[in-house]
Coordinates of C-alpha atoms in Angstrom, one line a residue:
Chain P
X1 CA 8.6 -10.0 3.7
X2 CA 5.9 -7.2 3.4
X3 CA 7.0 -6.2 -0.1
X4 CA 7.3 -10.3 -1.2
X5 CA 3.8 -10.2 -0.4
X6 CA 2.8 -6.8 -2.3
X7 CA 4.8 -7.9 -5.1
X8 CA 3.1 -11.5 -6.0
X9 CA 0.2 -10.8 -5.0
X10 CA -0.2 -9.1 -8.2
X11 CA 2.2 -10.4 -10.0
X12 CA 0.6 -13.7 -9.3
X13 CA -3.0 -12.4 -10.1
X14 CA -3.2 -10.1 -12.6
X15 CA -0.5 -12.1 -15.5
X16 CA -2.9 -14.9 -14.7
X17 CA -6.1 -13.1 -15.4
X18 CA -4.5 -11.0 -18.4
X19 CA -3.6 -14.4 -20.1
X20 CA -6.9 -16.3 -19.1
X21 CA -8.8 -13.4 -20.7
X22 CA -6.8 -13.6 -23.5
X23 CA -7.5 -17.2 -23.9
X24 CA -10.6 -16.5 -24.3
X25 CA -10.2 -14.8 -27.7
X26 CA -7.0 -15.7 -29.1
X27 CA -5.6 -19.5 -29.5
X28 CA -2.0 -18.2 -30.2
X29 CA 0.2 -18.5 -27.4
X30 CA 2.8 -16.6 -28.8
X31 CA 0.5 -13.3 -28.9
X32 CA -0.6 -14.3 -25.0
X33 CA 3.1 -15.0 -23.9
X34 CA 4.0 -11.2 -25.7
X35 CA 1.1 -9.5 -23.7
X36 CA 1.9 -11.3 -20.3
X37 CA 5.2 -10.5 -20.8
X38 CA 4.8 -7.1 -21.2
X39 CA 2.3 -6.8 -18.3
X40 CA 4.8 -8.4 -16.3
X41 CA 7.6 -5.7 -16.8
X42 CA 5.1 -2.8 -17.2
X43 CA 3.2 -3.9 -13.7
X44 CA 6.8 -4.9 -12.2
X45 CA 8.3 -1.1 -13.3
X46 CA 5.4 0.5 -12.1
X47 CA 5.4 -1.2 -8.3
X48 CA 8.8 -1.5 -8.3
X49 CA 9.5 2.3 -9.1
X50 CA 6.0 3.3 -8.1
X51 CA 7.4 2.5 -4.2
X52 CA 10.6 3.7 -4.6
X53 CA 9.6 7.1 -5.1
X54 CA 7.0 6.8 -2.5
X55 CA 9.3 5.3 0.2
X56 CA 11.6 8.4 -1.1
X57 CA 8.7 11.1 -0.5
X58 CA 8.0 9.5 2.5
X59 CA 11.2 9.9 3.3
X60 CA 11.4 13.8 2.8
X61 CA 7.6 14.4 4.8
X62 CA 9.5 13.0 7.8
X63 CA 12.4 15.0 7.3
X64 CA 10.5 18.2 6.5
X65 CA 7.9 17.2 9.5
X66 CA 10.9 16.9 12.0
X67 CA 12.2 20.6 11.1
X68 CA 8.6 21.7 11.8
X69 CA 8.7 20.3 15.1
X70 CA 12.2 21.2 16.1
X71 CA 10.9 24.8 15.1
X72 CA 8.0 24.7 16.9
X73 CA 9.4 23.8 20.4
X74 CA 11.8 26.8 20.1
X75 CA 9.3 28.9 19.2
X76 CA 5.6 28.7 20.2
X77 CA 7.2 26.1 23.3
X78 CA 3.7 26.7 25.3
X79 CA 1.5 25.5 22.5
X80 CA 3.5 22.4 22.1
X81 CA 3.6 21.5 25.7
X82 CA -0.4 21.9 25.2
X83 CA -0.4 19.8 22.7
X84 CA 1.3 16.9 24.9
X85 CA -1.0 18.3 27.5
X86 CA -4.1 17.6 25.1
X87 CA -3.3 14.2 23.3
X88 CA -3.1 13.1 27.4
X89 CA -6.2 14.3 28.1
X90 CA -8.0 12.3 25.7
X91 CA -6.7 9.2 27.4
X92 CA -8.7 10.7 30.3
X93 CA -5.6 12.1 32.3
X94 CA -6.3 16.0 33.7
X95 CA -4.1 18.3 33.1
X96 CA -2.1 17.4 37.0
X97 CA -1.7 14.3 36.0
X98 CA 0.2 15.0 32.1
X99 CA 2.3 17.9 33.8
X100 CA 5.1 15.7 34.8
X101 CA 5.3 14.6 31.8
X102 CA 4.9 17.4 30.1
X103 CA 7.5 19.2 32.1
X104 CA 10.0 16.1 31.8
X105 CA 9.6 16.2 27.8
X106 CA 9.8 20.3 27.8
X107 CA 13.6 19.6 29.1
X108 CA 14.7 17.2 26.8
X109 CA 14.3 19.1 23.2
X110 CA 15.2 16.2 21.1
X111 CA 13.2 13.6 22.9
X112 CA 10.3 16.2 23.0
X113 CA 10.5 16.6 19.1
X114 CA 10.8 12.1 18.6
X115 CA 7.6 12.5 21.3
X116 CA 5.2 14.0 19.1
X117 CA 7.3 13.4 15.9
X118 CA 5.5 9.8 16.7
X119 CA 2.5 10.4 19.3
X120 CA 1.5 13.3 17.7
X121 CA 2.0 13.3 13.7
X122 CA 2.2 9.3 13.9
X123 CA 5.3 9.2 12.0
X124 CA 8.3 7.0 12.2
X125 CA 11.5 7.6 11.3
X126 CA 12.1 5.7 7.8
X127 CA 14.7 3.2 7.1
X128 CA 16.9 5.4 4.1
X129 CA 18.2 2.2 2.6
X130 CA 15.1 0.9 2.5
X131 CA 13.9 2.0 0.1
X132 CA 16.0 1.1 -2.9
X133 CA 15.5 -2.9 -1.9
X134 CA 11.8 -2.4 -1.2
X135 CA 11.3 -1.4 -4.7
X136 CA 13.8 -4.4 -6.1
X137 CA 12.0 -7.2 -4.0
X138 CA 8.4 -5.8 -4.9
X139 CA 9.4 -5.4 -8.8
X140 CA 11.5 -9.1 -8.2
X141 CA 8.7 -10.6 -6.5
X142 CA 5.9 -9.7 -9.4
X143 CA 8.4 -11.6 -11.9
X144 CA 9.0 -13.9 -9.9
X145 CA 4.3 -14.1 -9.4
X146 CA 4.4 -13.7 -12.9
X147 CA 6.2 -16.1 -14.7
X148 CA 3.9 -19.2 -12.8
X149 CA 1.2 -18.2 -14.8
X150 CA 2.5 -17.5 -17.7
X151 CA 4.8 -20.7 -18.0
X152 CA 2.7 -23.0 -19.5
X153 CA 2.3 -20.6 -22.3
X154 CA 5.9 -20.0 -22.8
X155 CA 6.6 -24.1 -23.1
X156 CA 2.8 -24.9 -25.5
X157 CA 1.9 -23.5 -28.6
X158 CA -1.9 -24.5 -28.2
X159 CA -3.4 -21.7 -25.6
X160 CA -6.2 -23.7 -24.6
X161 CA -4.5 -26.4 -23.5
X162 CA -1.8 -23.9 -21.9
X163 CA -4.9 -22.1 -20.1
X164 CA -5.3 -25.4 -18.6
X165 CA -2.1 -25.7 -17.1
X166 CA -2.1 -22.1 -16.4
X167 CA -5.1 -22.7 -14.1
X168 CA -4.0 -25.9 -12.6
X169 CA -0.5 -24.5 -11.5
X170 CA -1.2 -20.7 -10.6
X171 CA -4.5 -21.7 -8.5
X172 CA -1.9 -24.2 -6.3
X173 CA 0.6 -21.2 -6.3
X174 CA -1.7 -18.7 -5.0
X175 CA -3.2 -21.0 -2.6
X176 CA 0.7 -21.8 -1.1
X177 CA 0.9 -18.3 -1.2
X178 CA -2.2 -17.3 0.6
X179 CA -1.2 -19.8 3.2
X180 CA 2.4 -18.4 3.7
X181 CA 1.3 -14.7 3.7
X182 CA -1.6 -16.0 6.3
X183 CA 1.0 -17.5 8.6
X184 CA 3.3 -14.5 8.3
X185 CA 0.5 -11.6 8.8
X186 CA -1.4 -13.1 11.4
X187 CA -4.5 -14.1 9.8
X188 CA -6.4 -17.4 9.7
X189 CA -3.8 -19.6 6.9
X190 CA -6.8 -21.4 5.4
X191 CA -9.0 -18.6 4.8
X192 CA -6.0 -16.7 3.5
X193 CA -5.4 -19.4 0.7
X194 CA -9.0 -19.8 0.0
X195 CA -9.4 -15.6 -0.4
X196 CA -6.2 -15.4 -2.3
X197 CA -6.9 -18.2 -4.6
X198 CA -10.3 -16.4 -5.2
X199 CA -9.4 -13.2 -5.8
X200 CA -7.3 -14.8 -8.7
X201 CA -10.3 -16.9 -10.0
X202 CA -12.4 -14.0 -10.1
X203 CA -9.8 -11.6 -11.8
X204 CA -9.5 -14.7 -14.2
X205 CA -12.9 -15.3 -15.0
X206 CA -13.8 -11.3 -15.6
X207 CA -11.0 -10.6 -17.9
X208 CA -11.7 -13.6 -19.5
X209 CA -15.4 -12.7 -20.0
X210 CA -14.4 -9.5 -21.1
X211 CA -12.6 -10.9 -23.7
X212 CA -14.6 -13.2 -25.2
X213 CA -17.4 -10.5 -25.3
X214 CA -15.0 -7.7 -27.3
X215 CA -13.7 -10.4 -29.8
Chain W
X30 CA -8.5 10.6 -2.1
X31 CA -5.4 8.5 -0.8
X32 CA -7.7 5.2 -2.6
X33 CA -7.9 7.5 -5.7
X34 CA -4.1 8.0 -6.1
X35 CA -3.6 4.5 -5.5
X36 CA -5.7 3.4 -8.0
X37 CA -5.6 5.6 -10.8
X38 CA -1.7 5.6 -10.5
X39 CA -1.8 1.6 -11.8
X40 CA -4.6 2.3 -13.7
X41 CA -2.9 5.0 -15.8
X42 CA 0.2 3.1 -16.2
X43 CA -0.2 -0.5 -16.4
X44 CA -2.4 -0.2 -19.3
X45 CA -0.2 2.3 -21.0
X46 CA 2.5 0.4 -20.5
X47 CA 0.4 -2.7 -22.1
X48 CA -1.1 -1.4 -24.9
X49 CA 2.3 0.6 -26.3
X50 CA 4.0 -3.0 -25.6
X51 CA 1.7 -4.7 -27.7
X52 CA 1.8 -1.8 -30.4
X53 CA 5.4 -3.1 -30.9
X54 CA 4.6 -6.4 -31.6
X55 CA 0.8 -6.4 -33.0
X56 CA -0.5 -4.0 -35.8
X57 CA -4.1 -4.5 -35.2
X58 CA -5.9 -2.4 -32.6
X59 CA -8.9 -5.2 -31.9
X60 CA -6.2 -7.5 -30.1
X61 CA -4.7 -4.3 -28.0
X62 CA -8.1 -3.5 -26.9
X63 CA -9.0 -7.0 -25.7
X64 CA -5.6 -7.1 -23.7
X65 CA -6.3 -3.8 -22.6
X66 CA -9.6 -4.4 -21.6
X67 CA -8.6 -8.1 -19.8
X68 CA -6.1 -5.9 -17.6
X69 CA -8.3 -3.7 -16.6
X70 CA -10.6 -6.0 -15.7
X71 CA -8.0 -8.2 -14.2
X72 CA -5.9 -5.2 -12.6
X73 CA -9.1 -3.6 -11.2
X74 CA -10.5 -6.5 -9.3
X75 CA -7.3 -7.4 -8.0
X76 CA -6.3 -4.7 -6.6
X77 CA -9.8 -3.6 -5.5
X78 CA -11.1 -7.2 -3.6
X79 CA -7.4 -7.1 -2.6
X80 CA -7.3 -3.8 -0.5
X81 CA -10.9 -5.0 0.6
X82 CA -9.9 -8.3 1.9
X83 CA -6.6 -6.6 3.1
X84 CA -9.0 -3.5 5.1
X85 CA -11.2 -6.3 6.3
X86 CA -8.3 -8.8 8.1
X87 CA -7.1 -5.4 9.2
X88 CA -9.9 -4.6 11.3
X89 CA -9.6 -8.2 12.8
X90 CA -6.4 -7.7 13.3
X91 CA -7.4 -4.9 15.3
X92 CA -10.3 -6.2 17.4
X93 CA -8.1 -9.3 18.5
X94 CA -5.0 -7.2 19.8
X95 CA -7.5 -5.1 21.3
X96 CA -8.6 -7.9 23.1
X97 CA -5.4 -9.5 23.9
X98 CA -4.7 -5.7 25.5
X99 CA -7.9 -5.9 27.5
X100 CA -6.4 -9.2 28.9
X101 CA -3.3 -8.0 29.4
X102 CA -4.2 -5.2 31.7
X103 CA -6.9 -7.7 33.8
X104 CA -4.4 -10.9 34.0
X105 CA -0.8 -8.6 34.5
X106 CA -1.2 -5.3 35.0
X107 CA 2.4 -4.6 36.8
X108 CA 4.2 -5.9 33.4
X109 CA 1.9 -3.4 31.7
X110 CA 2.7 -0.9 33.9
X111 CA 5.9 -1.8 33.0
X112 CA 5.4 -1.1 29.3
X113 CA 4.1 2.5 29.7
X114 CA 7.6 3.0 31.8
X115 CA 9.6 1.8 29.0
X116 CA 8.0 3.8 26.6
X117 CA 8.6 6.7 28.3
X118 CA 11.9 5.4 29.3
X119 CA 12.9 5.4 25.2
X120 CA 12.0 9.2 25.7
X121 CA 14.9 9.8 28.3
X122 CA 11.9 9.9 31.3
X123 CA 12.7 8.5 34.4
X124 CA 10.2 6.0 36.3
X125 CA 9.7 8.7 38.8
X126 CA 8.6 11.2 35.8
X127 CA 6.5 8.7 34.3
X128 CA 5.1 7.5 37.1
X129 CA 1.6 9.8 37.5
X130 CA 0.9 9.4 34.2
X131 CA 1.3 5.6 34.7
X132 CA -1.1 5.4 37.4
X133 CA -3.3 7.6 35.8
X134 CA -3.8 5.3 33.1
X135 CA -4.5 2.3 35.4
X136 CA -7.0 4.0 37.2
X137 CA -9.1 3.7 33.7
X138 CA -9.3 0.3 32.3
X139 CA -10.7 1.5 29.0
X140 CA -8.4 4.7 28.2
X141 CA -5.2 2.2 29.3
X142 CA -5.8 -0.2 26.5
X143 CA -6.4 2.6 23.9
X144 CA -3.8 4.4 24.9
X145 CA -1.6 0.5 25.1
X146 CA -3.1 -0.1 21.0
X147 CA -2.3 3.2 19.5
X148 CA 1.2 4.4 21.6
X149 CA 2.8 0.2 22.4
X150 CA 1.2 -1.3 19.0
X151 CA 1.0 1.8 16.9
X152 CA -2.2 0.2 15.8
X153 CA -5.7 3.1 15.3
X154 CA -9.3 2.2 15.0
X155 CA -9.6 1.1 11.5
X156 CA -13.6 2.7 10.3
X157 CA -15.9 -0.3 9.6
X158 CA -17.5 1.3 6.5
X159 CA -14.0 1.9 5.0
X160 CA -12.9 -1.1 3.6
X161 CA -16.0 -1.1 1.0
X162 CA -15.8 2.4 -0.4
X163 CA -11.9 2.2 -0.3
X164 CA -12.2 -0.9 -2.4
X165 CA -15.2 0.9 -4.9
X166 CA -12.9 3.9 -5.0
X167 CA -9.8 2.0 -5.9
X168 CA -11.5 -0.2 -8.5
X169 CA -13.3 2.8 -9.9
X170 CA -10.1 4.7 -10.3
X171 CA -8.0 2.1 -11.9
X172 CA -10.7 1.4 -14.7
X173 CA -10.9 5.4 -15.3
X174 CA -7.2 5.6 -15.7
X175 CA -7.2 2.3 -17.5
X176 CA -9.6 3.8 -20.0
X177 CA -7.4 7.0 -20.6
X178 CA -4.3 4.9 -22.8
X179 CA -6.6 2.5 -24.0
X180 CA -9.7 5.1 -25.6
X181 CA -7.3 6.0 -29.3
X182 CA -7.1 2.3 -29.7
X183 CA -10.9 1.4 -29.3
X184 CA -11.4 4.3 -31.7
X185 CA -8.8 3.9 -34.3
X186 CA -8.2 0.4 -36.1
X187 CA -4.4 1.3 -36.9
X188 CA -2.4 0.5 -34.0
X189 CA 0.8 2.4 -34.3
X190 CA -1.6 5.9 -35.3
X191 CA -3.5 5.1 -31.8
X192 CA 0.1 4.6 -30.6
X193 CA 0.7 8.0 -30.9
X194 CA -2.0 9.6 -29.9
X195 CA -2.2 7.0 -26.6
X196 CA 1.5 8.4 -25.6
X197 CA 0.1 11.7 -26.2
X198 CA -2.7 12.0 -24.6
X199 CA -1.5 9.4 -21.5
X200 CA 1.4 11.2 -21.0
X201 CA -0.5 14.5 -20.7
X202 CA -2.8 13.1 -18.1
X203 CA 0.2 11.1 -15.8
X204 CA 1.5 14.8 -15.7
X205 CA -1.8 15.9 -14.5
X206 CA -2.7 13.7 -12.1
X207 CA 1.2 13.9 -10.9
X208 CA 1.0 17.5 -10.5
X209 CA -2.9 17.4 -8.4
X210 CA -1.3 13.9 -6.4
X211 CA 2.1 16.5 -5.1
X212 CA -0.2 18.9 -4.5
X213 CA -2.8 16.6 -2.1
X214 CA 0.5 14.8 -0.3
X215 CA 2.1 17.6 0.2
X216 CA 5.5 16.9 -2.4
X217 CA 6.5 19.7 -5.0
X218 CA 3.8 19.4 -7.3
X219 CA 6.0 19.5 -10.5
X220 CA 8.4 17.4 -9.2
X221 CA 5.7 14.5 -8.6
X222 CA 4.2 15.3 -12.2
X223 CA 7.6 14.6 -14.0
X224 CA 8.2 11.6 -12.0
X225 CA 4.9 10.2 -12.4
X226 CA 5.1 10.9 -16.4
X227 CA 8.4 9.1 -16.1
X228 CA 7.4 5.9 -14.4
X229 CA 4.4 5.4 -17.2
X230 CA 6.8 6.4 -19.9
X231 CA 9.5 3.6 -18.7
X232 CA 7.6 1.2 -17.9
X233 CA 5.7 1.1 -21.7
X234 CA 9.5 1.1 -22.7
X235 CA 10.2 -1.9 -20.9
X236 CA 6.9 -3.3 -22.1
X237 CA 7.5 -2.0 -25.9
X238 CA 11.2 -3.3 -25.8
X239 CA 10.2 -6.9 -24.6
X240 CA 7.4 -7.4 -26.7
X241 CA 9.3 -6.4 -29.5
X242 CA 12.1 -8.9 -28.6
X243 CA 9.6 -11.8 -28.2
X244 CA 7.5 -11.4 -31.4

C-alpha cells in the first residue's frame, strides 16, 4: 500500500504538470502525448529501479550491521553490555535498575545482537522478497498515475481542449487519491485530498508558466 | 545530505531520461528545453511540497500517538506494563527479568511514554524545522541535477548534437554523484556509481525507445 502511494503520487502529478506546461506552448497533442509518454517510463524506471536497488542496499547495511554486532558481543562484550546499560539510562533508569536486564540479554547472544540490532542501530530486519515487488508496484503504480492525465491527449488531437479534460479528470483523481492515502496513513481524508489535489495544481500551473515564458 | 541524494537522484535522471526521449522523436532543441524545463518545474515542486507536506503530517502523526501514549499509561497502566513485558518477552526475557526495568519505567510518567513511542511504535521525535529545509534542499537538488542533461540543449539548437553531448556529460555526472552517494551511505562506492549511471542510462532508453515508437 506504501509503495501504491509513492508510485501515483508522482505518477499522478508530475505527467499532469509536464503536459499542462506543455499545453501552454505547443497545440499538438501528438508532441505532448510523446513527452508524457516518455516521462512516464523514464519517471516509472527511475522509482521503480531507483527502490529496488535501495531496498537491495538496505538489505546488505542490515546484513553487514548484524556481523558487526554479532562481533562485537564476542569481543568487546563489556562495552556492549554498557551500551544496553546507557540507552536505559536515558529513559531515566540507574544503572541497578538496567542490570537485570542487561545481565538477561548478556546470556542470550542472539537475542542480545536482535536487542540492539533494533534499540540501538534502529534497524529492522528487511523483508528479502520485498524488494523485487516494491519496485514493480511503485513503477506499476506511476503508469497506472500517469496514464489519467495523459488520456485525454492520447484520444484528442486539439491540446487545449485535451488540457481541459486533463484538468477536469486528473484534479478528481488526485483528490480520490488524497482521500484514500488519507484514510490509509492516518491523516485527516479531507485535508489529504485538498493538499494532494494542490500539490498537483501548483506543479501544473509552474510548468505551465515556464513554458509559456521559454516558447 | 540524505534530502540531497534524494533529490538530485530524480533530478539527474528524469530529465535525462526526457530530453534523450524526446531527441528521438523531435529534432528541434526549443521544444526539448520547454519539456525539460516543465519537468523540472513539475518534478521539483512535487517532490519538494510533497516531502514537506509528507514531514509535516509526520510530525502530527507523532504528537497524536504521543498523546494517545500519555493516555495510555494514566487510563491503563497494567496493560502497558504488559507491553514493556512482551517486548522483552520477544527477546527471550522472562517477566521476572523484565520486571525492574518495568517498574522502573512506571515510576517516571514522562521517560515511560518516550521509551513506549520509540521502543512499542518505533516512532522518534521528528525536528520541527526539518520539514522546510528538507523540502528547500530536495527542490534545490532536483533542479540542479535537472539542469545537468538539459544545459547542451539550451545551448545547442541541433537536438541530436546536444544529444550527445547530454549522454556525455549526464552520464559522467550520475557516475559522480553515484560514487560520492556509496561513499556517504556506506555501499561500495563504485558499485553505487555504475548502478546509478545504469538506472539514468535505462531509463532514457525506455524513454528514447517509446517516443520513437509513438512519433
Amino acid at each position: 500500500m506504501r509503495d501504491v502511494v509513492i508510485g501515483m503520487s508522482d505518477g499522478l502529478t508530475v505527467p499532469f504538470a509536464l503536459a499542462a506546461g506543455l499545453s501552454g506552448a505547443i497545440a499538438s497533442s501528438t508532441i505532448i502525448v510523446t513527452a508524457g509518454m516518455a516521462e512516464i517510463a523514464a519517471g516509472s524506471i527511475a522509482m521503480g529501479l531507483g527502490g529496488y536497488l535501495a531496498a537491495k542496499s538496505d538489505a546488505e547495511h542490515f546484513a553487514s550491521e548484524l556481523k558487526r554486532e554479532e562481533q562485537e558481543i564476542v569481543e568487546k562484550p563489556a562495552a556492549e553490555k554498557r551500551e544496553i546499560e546507557e540507552l536505559f539510562s536515558g529513559y531515566g533508569l540507574s544503572p541497578a535498575e538496567s542490570a537485570p536486564v542487561v545481565q538477561a540479554l548478556a546470556s542470550r547472544p542472539e537475542q542480545w545482537r536482535d536487542f540492539m540490532m533494533k534499540f540501538e542501530l534502529g534497524l529492522e530486519r528487511p523483508d528479502p522478497r520485498r524488494s523485487l515487488r516494491s519496485a514493480l508496484t511503485i513503477a506499476g503504480s506511476y503508469m497506472a498515475g500517469g496514464f489519467v492525465p495523459l488520456g485525454p491527449y492520447i484520444l484528442m488531437g486539439n491540446a487545449t481542449r485535451a488540457l481541459q479534460v486533463s484538468v477536469l479528470v486528473t484534479l478528481l483523481a488526485l483528490l480520490v487519491f488524497g482521500y484514500v492515502k488519507g484514510r490509509f496513513t492516518g491523516a485527516k481524508p479531507l485535508r489529504s485530498a485538498v493538499q494532494t489535489a494542490a500539490i498537483g495544481s501548483i506543479a501544473a500551473a509552474a510548468a505551465f508558466g515556464i513554458a509559456r515564458l521559454i516558447s
